[in-house]
Amino acid sequence: MLLTYRGVRPIIDDTAFIAPNATIIGDVEIGAETGIWFGCIIRGDVHEIRIGSRTNIQDLTMVHVAKGKFGTYIGDDVTIGHSAVIHACTLENRSFVGMSATVMDGCVIEQGAMLGAGALLAPGKRIPAGELWAGVPARKVRDLRPEEIEFFKVSADRYADLAQEYRVTIPEDLKQD
């Protein structure tokens, strides 16, 4: 569902896959080959949300902003696991957020950095490139191995391919109803 808010309608690249029960509201832009999966809510009502290309935002994730303070900026080739909360922060290209993790206001996850599943990244924290942070509150656990960082691209590629498959097949299913 795409909703206009205060006269602003989401802008979505034609090659993006948006699940039929995802809700995208207001000042949101979504790039090419990105997948917004089932049950996601992306609410750009009181600030902007920008999502790059080939990013995947998995099922039941909430993306929001902070009024007059922080938009949300998600780069290219980003993987966000199921049921994450992404609030008024920046996720740089090829960063990774684990399932049920929360990223709070003013946070930055740099390129090639990872926030582990279930973690809480407190307001204003920054995860430097090449680091894995986890826990509540999140703190550095260790440096990522090169093959782990390389996997971020593999994950993005797999989800971009899957999004394209869904983009083609889901409309056929909707026509059958």
Coordinates of N, CA, C and O in Angstrom, one line a residue:
M1 N 0.9 -1.2 0.0 CA 0.0 0.0 0.0 C 0.9 1.2 0.0 O 1.8 1.4 0.8
L2 N 0.7 2.1 -0.9 CA 1.4 3.4 -1.0 C 0.4 4.5 -0.6 O -0.7 4.6 -1.1
L3 N 0.8 5.3 0.4 CA 0.0 6.4 0.9 C 0.7 7.7 0.7 O 1.8 7.9 1.1
T4 N -0.1 8.7 0.2 CA 0.4 10.1 0.1 C 0.1 10.7 1.5 O -0.9 10.5 2.1
Y5 N 1.1 11.5 1.9 CA 1.0 12.2 3.2 C 1.5 13.6 3.0 O 2.6 13.8 2.5
R6 N 0.6 14.6 3.4 CA 0.9 16.0 3.2 C 1.3 16.3 1.8 O 2.2 17.1 1.5
G7 N 0.6 15.6 0.8 CA 0.8 15.9 -0.6 C 2.0 15.2 -1.2 O 2.3 15.4 -2.4
V8 N 2.7 14.4 -0.4 CA 3.9 13.7 -0.9 C 3.7 12.2 -1.0 O 3.3 11.6 -0.1
R9 N 3.9 11.7 -2.2 CA 3.7 10.3 -2.5 C 5.0 9.6 -2.6 O 6.0 10.2 -3.2
P10 N 5.2 8.4 -2.1 CA 6.4 7.7 -2.3 C 6.8 7.5 -3.7 O 6.0 7.4 -4.6
I11 N 8.1 7.6 -4.0 CA 8.7 7.4 -5.3 C 9.5 6.0 -5.3 O 10.4 5.9 -4.5
I12 N 9.0 5.1 -6.1 CA 9.6 3.8 -6.1 C 10.0 3.4 -7.5 O 9.2 3.5 -8.5
D13 N 11.2 3.0 -7.7 CA 11.7 2.5 -8.9 C 10.9 1.4 -9.5 O 10.5 0.5 -8.7
D14 N 10.7 1.3 -10.8 CA 9.8 0.3 -11.4 C 10.4 -1.1 -11.2 O 9.6 -2.1 -11.3
T15 N 11.7 -1.2 -10.9 CA 12.2 -2.6 -10.7 C 12.3 -3.0 -9.3 O 12.7 -4.2 -9.0
A16 N 11.8 -2.2 -8.4 CA 11.7 -2.6 -7.0 C 10.6 -3.6 -6.7 O 9.5 -3.5 -7.4
F17 N 10.7 -4.5 -5.8 CA 9.6 -5.3 -5.4 C 9.1 -4.8 -4.0 O 9.8 -4.7 -3.1
I18 N 7.8 -4.5 -4.0 CA 7.1 -4.1 -2.8 C 6.0 -5.1 -2.5 O 5.1 -5.3 -3.3
A19 N 6.1 -5.8 -1.4 CA 5.2 -6.9 -1.1 C 3.8 -6.2 -1.0 O 3.6 -5.1 -0.5
P20 N 2.7 -7.0 -1.4 CA 1.4 -6.4 -1.4 C 0.9 -5.9 0.0 O 0.1 -5.0 0.0
N21 N 1.4 -6.5 1.1 CA 1.0 -6.0 2.4 C 2.0 -5.1 3.1 O 1.9 -4.8 4.3
A22 N 3.0 -4.6 2.4 CA 3.9 -3.6 2.9 C 3.2 -2.3 2.8 O 2.3 -2.0 1.9
T23 N 3.5 -1.3 3.7 CA 2.9 0.0 3.7 C 4.1 1.0 3.6 O 5.0 1.0 4.5
I24 N 3.9 1.9 2.6 CA 5.0 2.9 2.4 C 4.2 4.3 2.4 O 3.3 4.5 1.6
I25 N 4.7 5.2 3.2 CA 3.9 6.4 3.4 C 4.8 7.6 3.2 O 5.9 7.7 3.8
G26 N 4.4 8.6 2.5 CA 5.0 9.9 2.4 C 6.3 10.0 1.7 O 6.4 9.5 0.6
D27 N 7.2 10.8 2.3 CA 8.4 11.2 1.6 C 9.5 10.1 1.7 O 10.4 10.1 2.4
V28 N 9.2 9.1 0.8 CA 10.1 7.9 0.7 C 10.5 7.7 -0.7 O 9.7 7.8 -1.7
E29 N 11.8 7.4 -1.0 CA 12.3 7.1 -2.3 C 13.0 5.7 -2.2 O 13.8 5.5 -1.2
I30 N 12.7 4.8 -3.1 CA 13.2 3.5 -3.1 C 13.9 3.2 -4.4 O 13.2 3.4 -5.5
G31 N 15.1 2.7 -4.4 CA 15.9 2.5 -5.6 C 15.7 1.2 -6.3 O 14.9 0.3 -5.9
A32 N 16.4 1.0 -7.4 CA 16.2 -0.1 -8.3 C 16.6 -1.4 -7.6 O 17.5 -1.5 -6.8
E33 N 15.8 -2.4 -8.0 CA 16.0 -3.8 -7.6 C 15.9 -4.0 -6.1 O 16.4 -5.1 -5.6
T34 N 15.4 -3.1 -5.3 CA 15.3 -3.2 -3.9 C 14.0 -4.1 -3.6 O 13.0 -4.0 -4.3
G35 N 14.1 -4.8 -2.5 CA 13.0 -5.6 -2.0 C 12.5 -5.1 -0.7 O 13.2 -5.0 0.3
I36 N 11.2 -4.8 -0.6 CA 10.5 -4.4 0.6 C 9.5 -5.5 0.9 O 8.5 -5.7 0.2
W37 N 9.8 -6.4 1.9 CA 9.2 -7.6 2.0 C 7.9 -7.5 2.9 O 7.5 -6.4 3.3
F38 N 7.3 -8.6 3.1 CA 5.9 -8.7 3.7 C 5.8 -8.1 5.1 O 6.6 -8.4 5.9
G39 N 4.8 -7.3 5.2 CA 4.5 -6.7 6.5 C 5.4 -5.5 6.9 O 5.3 -5.0 8.0
C40 N 6.3 -5.0 6.0 CA 7.1 -3.9 6.4 C 6.3 -2.6 6.4 O 5.3 -2.5 5.7
I41 N 6.7 -1.7 7.2 CA 6.1 -0.3 7.3 C 7.3 0.6 7.1 O 8.3 0.6 7.9
I42 N 7.2 1.5 6.1 CA 8.2 2.5 5.9 C 7.4 3.9 5.9 O 6.7 4.2 5.0
R43 N 7.6 4.6 7.0 CA 6.8 5.8 7.3 C 7.6 7.1 7.2 O 8.2 7.5 8.2
G44 N 7.6 7.7 6.1 CA 8.2 9.0 5.9 C 7.3 10.1 6.0 O 7.0 10.9 5.1
D45 N 6.7 10.3 7.2 CA 5.7 11.3 7.4 C 6.2 12.6 7.9 O 5.8 13.7 7.5
V46 N 7.2 12.6 8.8 CA 7.7 13.9 9.4 C 9.1 14.1 9.1 O 9.7 15.1 9.6
H47 N 9.7 13.4 8.2 CA 11.0 13.6 7.6 C 11.2 12.6 6.5 O 10.3 11.8 6.2
E48 N 12.3 12.7 5.8 CA 12.5 11.8 4.6 C 13.1 10.5 4.9 O 13.9 10.3 5.8
I49 N 12.8 9.5 4.0 CA 13.5 8.2 4.0 C 14.0 8.0 2.6 O 13.2 8.1 1.6
R50 N 15.3 7.6 2.5 CA 15.9 7.3 1.2 C 16.5 5.9 1.3 O 17.3 5.7 2.2
I51 N 16.1 5.1 0.4 CA 16.6 3.7 0.3 C 17.2 3.5 -1.0 O 16.6 3.7 -2.1
G52 N 18.4 3.0 -1.1 CA 19.2 2.8 -2.3 C 18.7 1.6 -3.1 O 17.6 1.0 -2.9
S53 N 19.6 1.2 -4.0 CA 19.4 0.1 -4.9 C 19.9 -1.2 -4.3 O 20.8 -1.3 -3.5
R54 N 19.2 -2.3 -4.7 CA 19.5 -3.7 -4.4 C 19.6 -3.9 -2.9 O 20.4 -4.7 -2.4
T55 N 18.8 -3.2 -2.2 CA 18.8 -3.3 -0.7 C 17.6 -4.2 -0.4 O 16.6 -4.2 -1.1
N56 N 17.7 -5.0 0.7 CA 16.5 -5.8 1.1 C 16.1 -5.5 2.5 O 17.0 -5.5 3.4
I57 N 14.9 -5.2 2.7 CA 14.3 -4.9 4.0 C 13.3 -6.0 4.2 O 12.2 -6.1 3.6
Q58 N 13.7 -6.9 5.1 CA 12.9 -8.1 5.3 C 11.7 -8.0 6.1 O 11.5 -7.0 6.8
D59 N 10.9 -9.0 6.1 CA 9.5 -9.1 6.6 C 9.4 -8.4 8.0 O 10.3 -8.7 8.9
L60 N 8.4 -7.7 8.2 CA 8.0 -7.1 9.5 C 8.9 -6.0 10.0 O 8.8 -5.6 11.2
T61 N 9.7 -5.4 9.2 CA 10.6 -4.4 9.6 C 9.9 -3.0 9.6 O 9.1 -2.8 8.7
M62 N 10.2 -2.2 10.6 CA 9.7 -0.8 10.7 C 10.8 0.2 10.4 O 11.9 0.1 11.0
V63 N 10.6 1.1 9.4 CA 11.5 2.2 9.2 C 10.8 3.5 9.4 O 9.7 3.7 8.8
H64 N 11.4 4.3 10.2 CA 10.7 5.6 10.6 C 11.8 6.7 10.7 O 13.0 6.4 10.5
V65 N 11.4 7.9 11.1 CA 12.2 9.1 11.1 C 12.0 9.9 12.4 O 11.1 9.5 13.2
A66 N 12.7 10.9 12.7 CA 12.5 11.8 13.8 C 12.1 13.2 13.3 O 12.9 13.8 12.6
K67 N 11.0 13.7 13.7 CA 10.5 15.0 13.2 C 11.5 16.1 13.4 O 12.0 16.4 14.5
G68 N 11.8 16.7 12.2 CA 12.6 17.9 12.2 C 14.1 17.6 12.6 O 14.8 18.6 12.8
K69 N 14.4 16.4 12.8 CA 15.8 16.1 13.4 C 16.6 15.2 12.5 O 17.6 15.5 12.0
F70 N 16.0 14.0 12.2 CA 16.8 13.0 11.5 C 15.8 12.3 10.5 O 14.8 11.8 10.9
G71 N 16.3 12.2 9.2 CA 15.7 11.3 8.3 C 16.3 10.0 8.4 O 17.2 9.8 9.3
T72 N 15.9 9.0 7.6 CA 16.5 7.7 7.5 C 17.1 7.5 6.2 O 16.4 7.7 5.2
Y73 N 18.4 7.1 6.1 CA 19.1 7.0 4.9 C 19.7 5.6 4.8 O 20.6 5.2 5.7
I74 N 19.3 4.8 3.9 CA 19.7 3.4 3.7 C 20.4 3.3 2.4 O 19.7 3.6 1.3
G75 N 21.6 2.9 2.3 CA 22.4 2.8 1.1 C 22.0 1.7 0.1 O 21.0 1.0 0.3
D76 N 23.0 1.4 -0.8 CA 22.9 0.3 -1.7 C 23.4 -1.0 -1.1 O 24.3 -1.0 -0.3
D77 N 22.8 -2.1 -1.6 CA 23.3 -3.4 -1.2 C 23.3 -3.7 0.4 O 24.1 -4.3 0.9
V78 N 22.3 -3.1 1.0 CA 22.1 -3.2 2.5 C 21.2 -4.4 2.7 O 20.2 -4.6 2.0
T79 N 21.5 -5.2 3.7 CA 20.6 -6.3 4.2 C 20.1 -5.9 5.6 O 20.9 -5.6 6.5
I80 N 18.7 -5.9 5.7 CA 18.1 -5.7 7.0 C 17.3 -6.9 7.3 O 16.3 -7.2 6.6
G81 N 17.6 -7.6 8.4 CA 16.9 -8.8 8.8 C 15.4 -8.6 9.2 O 15.0 -7.4 9.5
H82 N 14.7 -9.7 9.4 CA 13.3 -9.7 9.8 C 13.1 -8.9 11.1 O 13.9 -9.1 12.0
S83 N 12.0 -8.2 11.1 CA 11.5 -7.6 12.4 C 12.5 -6.5 13.0 O 12.5 -6.3 14.2
A84 N 13.3 -5.9 12.2 CA 14.2 -4.9 12.7 C 13.4 -3.6 12.8 O 12.4 -3.4 12.2
V85 N 13.9 -2.7 13.7 CA 13.4 -1.3 13.8 C 14.6 -0.4 13.4 O 15.7 -0.4 14.0
I86 N 14.3 0.4 12.4 CA 15.3 1.3 11.8 C 14.8 2.7 12.0 O 13.8 3.1 11.3
H87 N 15.3 3.5 12.9 CA 14.7 4.7 13.3 C 15.7 5.9 13.2 O 16.6 6.0 13.9
A88 N 15.4 6.8 12.2 CA 16.1 8.1 12.1 C 17.6 7.9 12.1 O 18.3 8.5 13.0
C89 N 18.2 7.1 11.2 CA 19.6 6.7 11.2 C 20.1 6.6 9.8 O 19.4 6.8 8.9
T90 N 21.4 6.2 9.7 CA 22.0 6.0 8.4 C 22.7 4.7 8.4 O 23.4 4.3 9.3
L91 N 22.3 3.9 7.4 CA 22.9 2.6 7.1 C 23.7 2.8 5.8 O 23.0 2.9 4.7
E92 N 25.0 2.8 5.8 CA 25.8 3.0 4.6 C 25.7 1.8 3.7 O 25.3 0.7 4.1
N93 N 26.2 2.0 2.4 CA 26.2 0.9 1.5 C 26.8 -0.4 2.1 O 27.8 -0.3 2.8
R94 N 26.3 -1.5 1.7 CA 26.8 -2.8 2.1 C 27.0 -3.0 3.6 O 27.9 -3.6 4.1
S95 N 26.1 -2.4 4.4 CA 26.0 -2.7 5.8 C 25.0 -3.8 6.1 O 24.3 -4.1 5.1
F96 N 24.9 -4.3 7.3 CA 24.1 -5.4 7.6 C 23.5 -5.2 9.0 O 24.2 -4.9 9.9
V97 N 22.2 -5.4 9.1 CA 21.5 -5.3 10.3 C 20.8 -6.6 10.6 O 20.0 -7.1 9.7
G98 N 21.0 -7.3 11.7 CA 20.5 -8.6 11.9 C 19.0 -8.6 12.3 O 18.4 -7.5 12.6
M99 N 18.4 -9.8 12.4 CA 17.0 -9.9 12.7 C 16.7 -9.3 14.1 O 17.5 -9.5 15.0
S100 N 15.6 -8.6 14.2 CA 15.1 -8.1 15.4 C 16.0 -7.1 16.1 O 15.9 -6.8 17.3
A101 N 16.9 -6.5 15.3 CA 17.8 -5.5 15.9 C 17.1 -4.1 15.8 O 16.2 -3.9 15.0
T102 N 17.6 -3.2 16.7 CA 17.0 -1.9 16.7 C 18.2 -0.9 16.5 O 19.2 -0.9 17.2
V103 N 18.0 0.0 15.5 CA 19.0 1.1 15.3 C 18.2 2.4 15.6 O 17.3 2.7 14.9
M104 N 18.7 3.2 16.6 CA 18.0 4.3 17.0 C 18.5 5.6 16.4 O 19.5 5.7 15.6
D105 N 17.9 6.7 16.8 CA 18.2 8.1 16.3 C 19.6 8.5 16.2 O 20.4 8.3 17.2
G106 N 20.0 9.0 15.1 CA 21.4 9.5 14.9 C 22.5 8.5 14.8 O 23.6 8.9 14.7
C107 N 22.1 7.2 14.7 CA 23.2 6.2 14.6 C 23.6 6.1 13.1 O 22.9 6.4 12.2
V108 N 24.9 5.6 13.0 CA 25.4 5.3 11.7 C 26.0 3.9 11.7 O 26.8 3.6 12.6
I109 N 25.7 3.1 10.7 CA 26.4 1.8 10.5 C 27.1 2.0 9.2 O 26.5 2.1 8.2
E110 N 28.5 2.0 9.4 CA 29.3 2.3 8.2 C 29.3 1.1 7.2 O 29.0 0.0 7.6
Q111 N 29.8 1.4 6.0 CA 29.9 0.4 5.0 C 30.8 -0.8 5.5 O 31.8 -0.6 6.1
G112 N 30.3 -2.0 5.3 CA 31.0 -3.2 5.7 C 31.0 -3.4 7.2 O 31.8 -4.2 7.8
A113 N 30.0 -2.8 7.9 CA 29.8 -3.0 9.4 C 28.5 -3.8 9.6 O 27.6 -3.8 8.8
M114 N 28.4 -4.5 10.8 CA 27.3 -5.3 11.1 C 26.8 -5.1 12.5 O 27.6 -5.1 13.4
L115 N 25.4 -5.0 12.6 CA 24.8 -5.0 13.9 C 24.1 -6.4 14.0 O 23.3 -6.8 13.2
G116 N 24.4 -7.2 15.1 CA 24.0 -8.5 15.2 C 22.5 -8.6 15.6 O 21.8 -7.6 16.0
A117 N 21.9 -9.8 15.4 CA 20.5 -10.0 15.7 C 20.2 -9.7 17.1 O 20.9 -10.0 18.0
G118 N 19.0 -9.1 17.3 CA 18.5 -8.7 18.6 C 19.2 -7.6 19.3 O 18.9 -7.3 20.5
A119 N 20.2 -7.0 18.7 CA 21.0 -5.9 19.3 C 20.2 -4.6 19.4 O 19.3 -4.4 18.6
L120 N 20.6 -3.7 20.3 CA 20.0 -2.4 20.4 C 21.2 -1.4 20.3 O 22.0 -1.3 21.2
L121 N 21.2 -0.6 19.2 CA 22.2 0.4 19.0 C 21.7 1.7 19.5 O 20.7 2.3 18.9
A122 N 22.2 2.1 20.6 CA 21.7 3.3 21.3 C 21.9 4.6 20.5 O 22.8 4.7 19.6
P123 N 21.1 5.6 20.8 CA 21.1 6.9 20.0 C 22.5 7.4 19.8 O 23.3 7.5 20.8
G124 N 22.8 7.8 18.6 CA 24.1 8.5 18.3 C 25.3 7.6 18.2 O 26.4 8.1 17.9
K125 N 25.2 6.3 18.3 CA 26.3 5.4 18.2 C 26.7 5.2 16.7 O 25.9 5.3 15.8
R126 N 28.0 4.9 16.5 CA 28.5 4.7 15.1 C 29.3 3.4 15.2 O 30.1 3.2 16.0
I127 N 28.9 2.5 14.2 CA 29.6 1.2 14.1 C 30.6 1.4 12.9 O 30.2 1.6 11.8
P128 N 31.9 1.4 13.2 CA 32.9 1.6 12.2 C 33.0 0.4 11.2 O 32.6 -0.7 11.5
A129 N 33.4 0.7 10.0 CA 33.6 -0.3 8.9 C 34.4 -1.4 9.5 O 35.3 -1.3 10.2
G130 N 33.9 -2.7 9.1 CA 34.6 -3.9 9.5 C 34.4 -4.4 10.9 O 35.1 -5.3 11.3
E131 N 33.4 -3.8 11.6 CA 33.2 -4.3 13.0 C 31.8 -4.9 13.1 O 30.9 -4.5 12.4
L132 N 31.7 -5.9 14.0 CA 30.5 -6.5 14.4 C 30.2 -6.0 15.8 O 31.0 -6.2 16.7
W133 N 29.0 -5.5 16.0 CA 28.5 -5.1 17.3 C 27.3 -5.9 17.6 O 26.5 -6.2 16.7
A134 N 27.1 -6.2 18.9 CA 25.9 -7.0 19.3 C 25.6 -6.7 20.8 O 26.4 -6.0 21.5
G135 N 24.5 -7.1 21.2 CA 24.1 -7.0 22.6 C 23.1 -5.8 22.9 O 22.8 -5.1 22.0
V136 N 22.7 -5.7 24.1 CA 21.8 -4.7 24.6 C 22.4 -4.0 25.8 O 22.4 -4.6 26.9
P137 N 22.9 -2.8 25.7 CA 23.1 -2.1 24.5 C 24.3 -2.7 23.7 O 25.1 -3.4 24.2
A138 N 24.2 -2.4 22.4 CA 25.3 -3.0 21.5 C 26.6 -2.4 21.8 O 26.8 -1.2 22.1
R139 N 27.6 -3.2 21.6 CA 29.0 -2.8 21.7 C 29.8 -3.7 20.8 O 29.4 -4.7 20.4
K140 N 31.0 -3.3 20.6 CA 31.9 -4.0 19.7 C 32.2 -5.4 20.2 O 32.5 -5.6 21.4
V141 N 32.0 -6.4 19.4 CA 32.2 -7.8 19.7 C 33.6 -8.2 19.1 O 34.4 -8.8 19.8
R142 N 33.8 -7.9 17.9 CA 35.0 -8.2 17.2 C 35.1 -7.6 15.8 O 34.1 -7.0 15.4
D143 N 36.2 -7.7 15.2 CA 36.4 -7.3 13.8 C 35.8 -8.4 12.9 O 35.9 -9.6 13.3
L144 N 35.1 -8.0 11.8 CA 34.6 -9.0 10.9 C 35.8 -9.5 10.0 O 36.7 -8.8 9.7
R145 N 35.7 -10.8 9.7 CA 36.6 -11.4 8.7 C 36.3 -10.9 7.3 O 35.1 -10.7 7.0
P146 N 37.3 -10.9 6.5 CA 37.0 -10.4 5.1 C 35.9 -11.2 4.4 O 35.1 -10.6 3.7
E147 N 35.8 -12.5 4.6 CA 34.8 -13.3 3.9 C 33.4 -13.0 4.5 O 32.4 -13.1 3.7
E148 N 33.3 -12.5 5.7 CA 32.0 -12.1 6.3 C 31.6 -10.8 5.6 O 30.4 -10.6 5.2
I149 N 32.5 -9.9 5.4 CA 32.2 -8.6 4.7 C 31.8 -8.9 3.3 O 30.9 -8.3 2.8
E150 N 32.5 -9.8 2.6 CA 32.2 -10.1 1.2 C 30.8 -10.7 1.1 O 30.1 -10.6 0.1
F151 N 30.4 -11.4 2.2 CA 29.0 -12.0 2.2 C 27.9 -11.0 2.1 O 26.8 -11.3 1.6
F152 N 28.2 -9.8 2.6 CA 27.1 -8.7 2.5 C 26.7 -8.5 1.0 O 25.5 -8.4 0.8
K153 N 27.7 -8.6 0.1 CA 27.3 -8.4 -1.3 C 26.6 -9.7 -1.8 O 25.6 -9.5 -2.6
V154 N 27.0 -10.8 -1.4 CA 26.3 -12.1 -1.8 C 24.9 -12.0 -1.3 O 23.9 -12.3 -2.1
S155 N 24.6 -11.6 -0.1 CA 23.3 -11.5 0.5 C 22.5 -10.5 -0.3 O 21.3 -10.8 -0.7
A156 N 23.1 -9.4 -0.7 CA 22.3 -8.4 -1.5 C 22.0 -8.9 -2.8 O 20.9 -8.8 -3.3
D157 N 22.9 -9.6 -3.4 CA 22.7 -10.2 -4.8 C 21.5 -11.2 -4.7 O 20.6 -11.2 -5.6
R158 N 21.6 -12.1 -3.7 CA 20.5 -13.1 -3.6 C 19.2 -12.5 -3.4 O 18.2 -12.9 -4.0
Y159 N 19.1 -11.5 -2.5 CA 17.8 -10.9 -2.3 C 17.3 -10.0 -3.5 O 16.1 -10.0 -3.7
A160 N 18.2 -9.4 -4.2 CA 17.8 -8.7 -5.4 C 17.3 -9.6 -6.4 O 16.2 -9.3 -7.1
D161 N 17.9 -10.8 -6.6 CA 17.4 -11.8 -7.5 C 16.0 -12.3 -7.1 O 15.1 -12.4 -7.9
L162 N 15.8 -12.5 -5.8 CA 14.6 -13.0 -5.3 C 13.5 -11.9 -5.4 O 12.3 -12.2 -5.8
A163 N 13.8 -10.7 -5.2 CA 12.9 -9.6 -5.4 C 12.4 -9.5 -6.8 O 11.2 -9.3 -7.0
Q164 N 13.3 -9.7 -7.7 CA 12.9 -9.7 -9.1 C 11.9 -10.9 -9.5 O 11.0 -10.7 -10.2
E165 N 12.2 -12.0 -8.9 CA 11.3 -13.2 -9.1 C 9.9 -12.9 -8.5 O 8.9 -13.1 -9.2
Y166 N 9.9 -12.3 -7.3 CA 8.6 -12.0 -6.7 C 7.9 -10.9 -7.5 O 6.7 -10.9 -7.7
R167 N 8.6 -9.9 -8.0 CA 8.1 -8.8 -8.7 C 7.3 -9.3 -9.9 O 6.2 -8.8 -10.3
V168 N 7.8 -10.3 -10.6 CA 7.2 -10.9 -11.7 C 6.0 -11.8 -11.4 O 5.0 -11.8 -12.0
T169 N 6.2 -12.7 -10.3 CA 5.2 -13.7 -10.0 C 4.0 -13.2 -9.2 O 2.9 -13.7 -9.4
I170 N 4.2 -12.3 -8.2 CA 3.2 -11.9 -7.3 C 2.0 -11.3 -8.1 O 0.9 -11.6 -7.8
P171 N 2.3 -10.4 -9.1 CA 1.1 -9.8 -9.8 C 0.3 -10.9 -10.5 O -1.0 -10.7 -10.5
E172 N 0.8 -11.9 -10.9 CA 0.0 -13.0 -11.5 C -0.9 -13.6 -10.5 O -2.0 -13.9 -10.7
D173 N -0.4 -13.8 -9.2 CA -1.2 -14.4 -8.2 C -2.3 -13.4 -7.8 O -3.5 -13.9 -7.6
L174 N -2.1 -12.1 -7.8 CA -3.1 -11.2 -7.5 C -4.2 -11.2 -8.5 O -5.4 -11.0 -8.1
K175 N -3.9 -11.4 -9.7 CA -4.9 -11.4 -10.8 C -5.9 -12.6 -10.6 O -7.0 -12.6 -11.1
Q176 N -5.4 -13.7 -10.0 CA -6.2 -14.9 -9.8 C -7.2 -14.8 -8.7 O -8.2 -15.6 -8.6
D177 N -7.1 -13.8 -7.9 CA -8.1 -13.6 -6.8 C -9.4 -13.1 -7.2 O -9.6 -12.5 -8.2

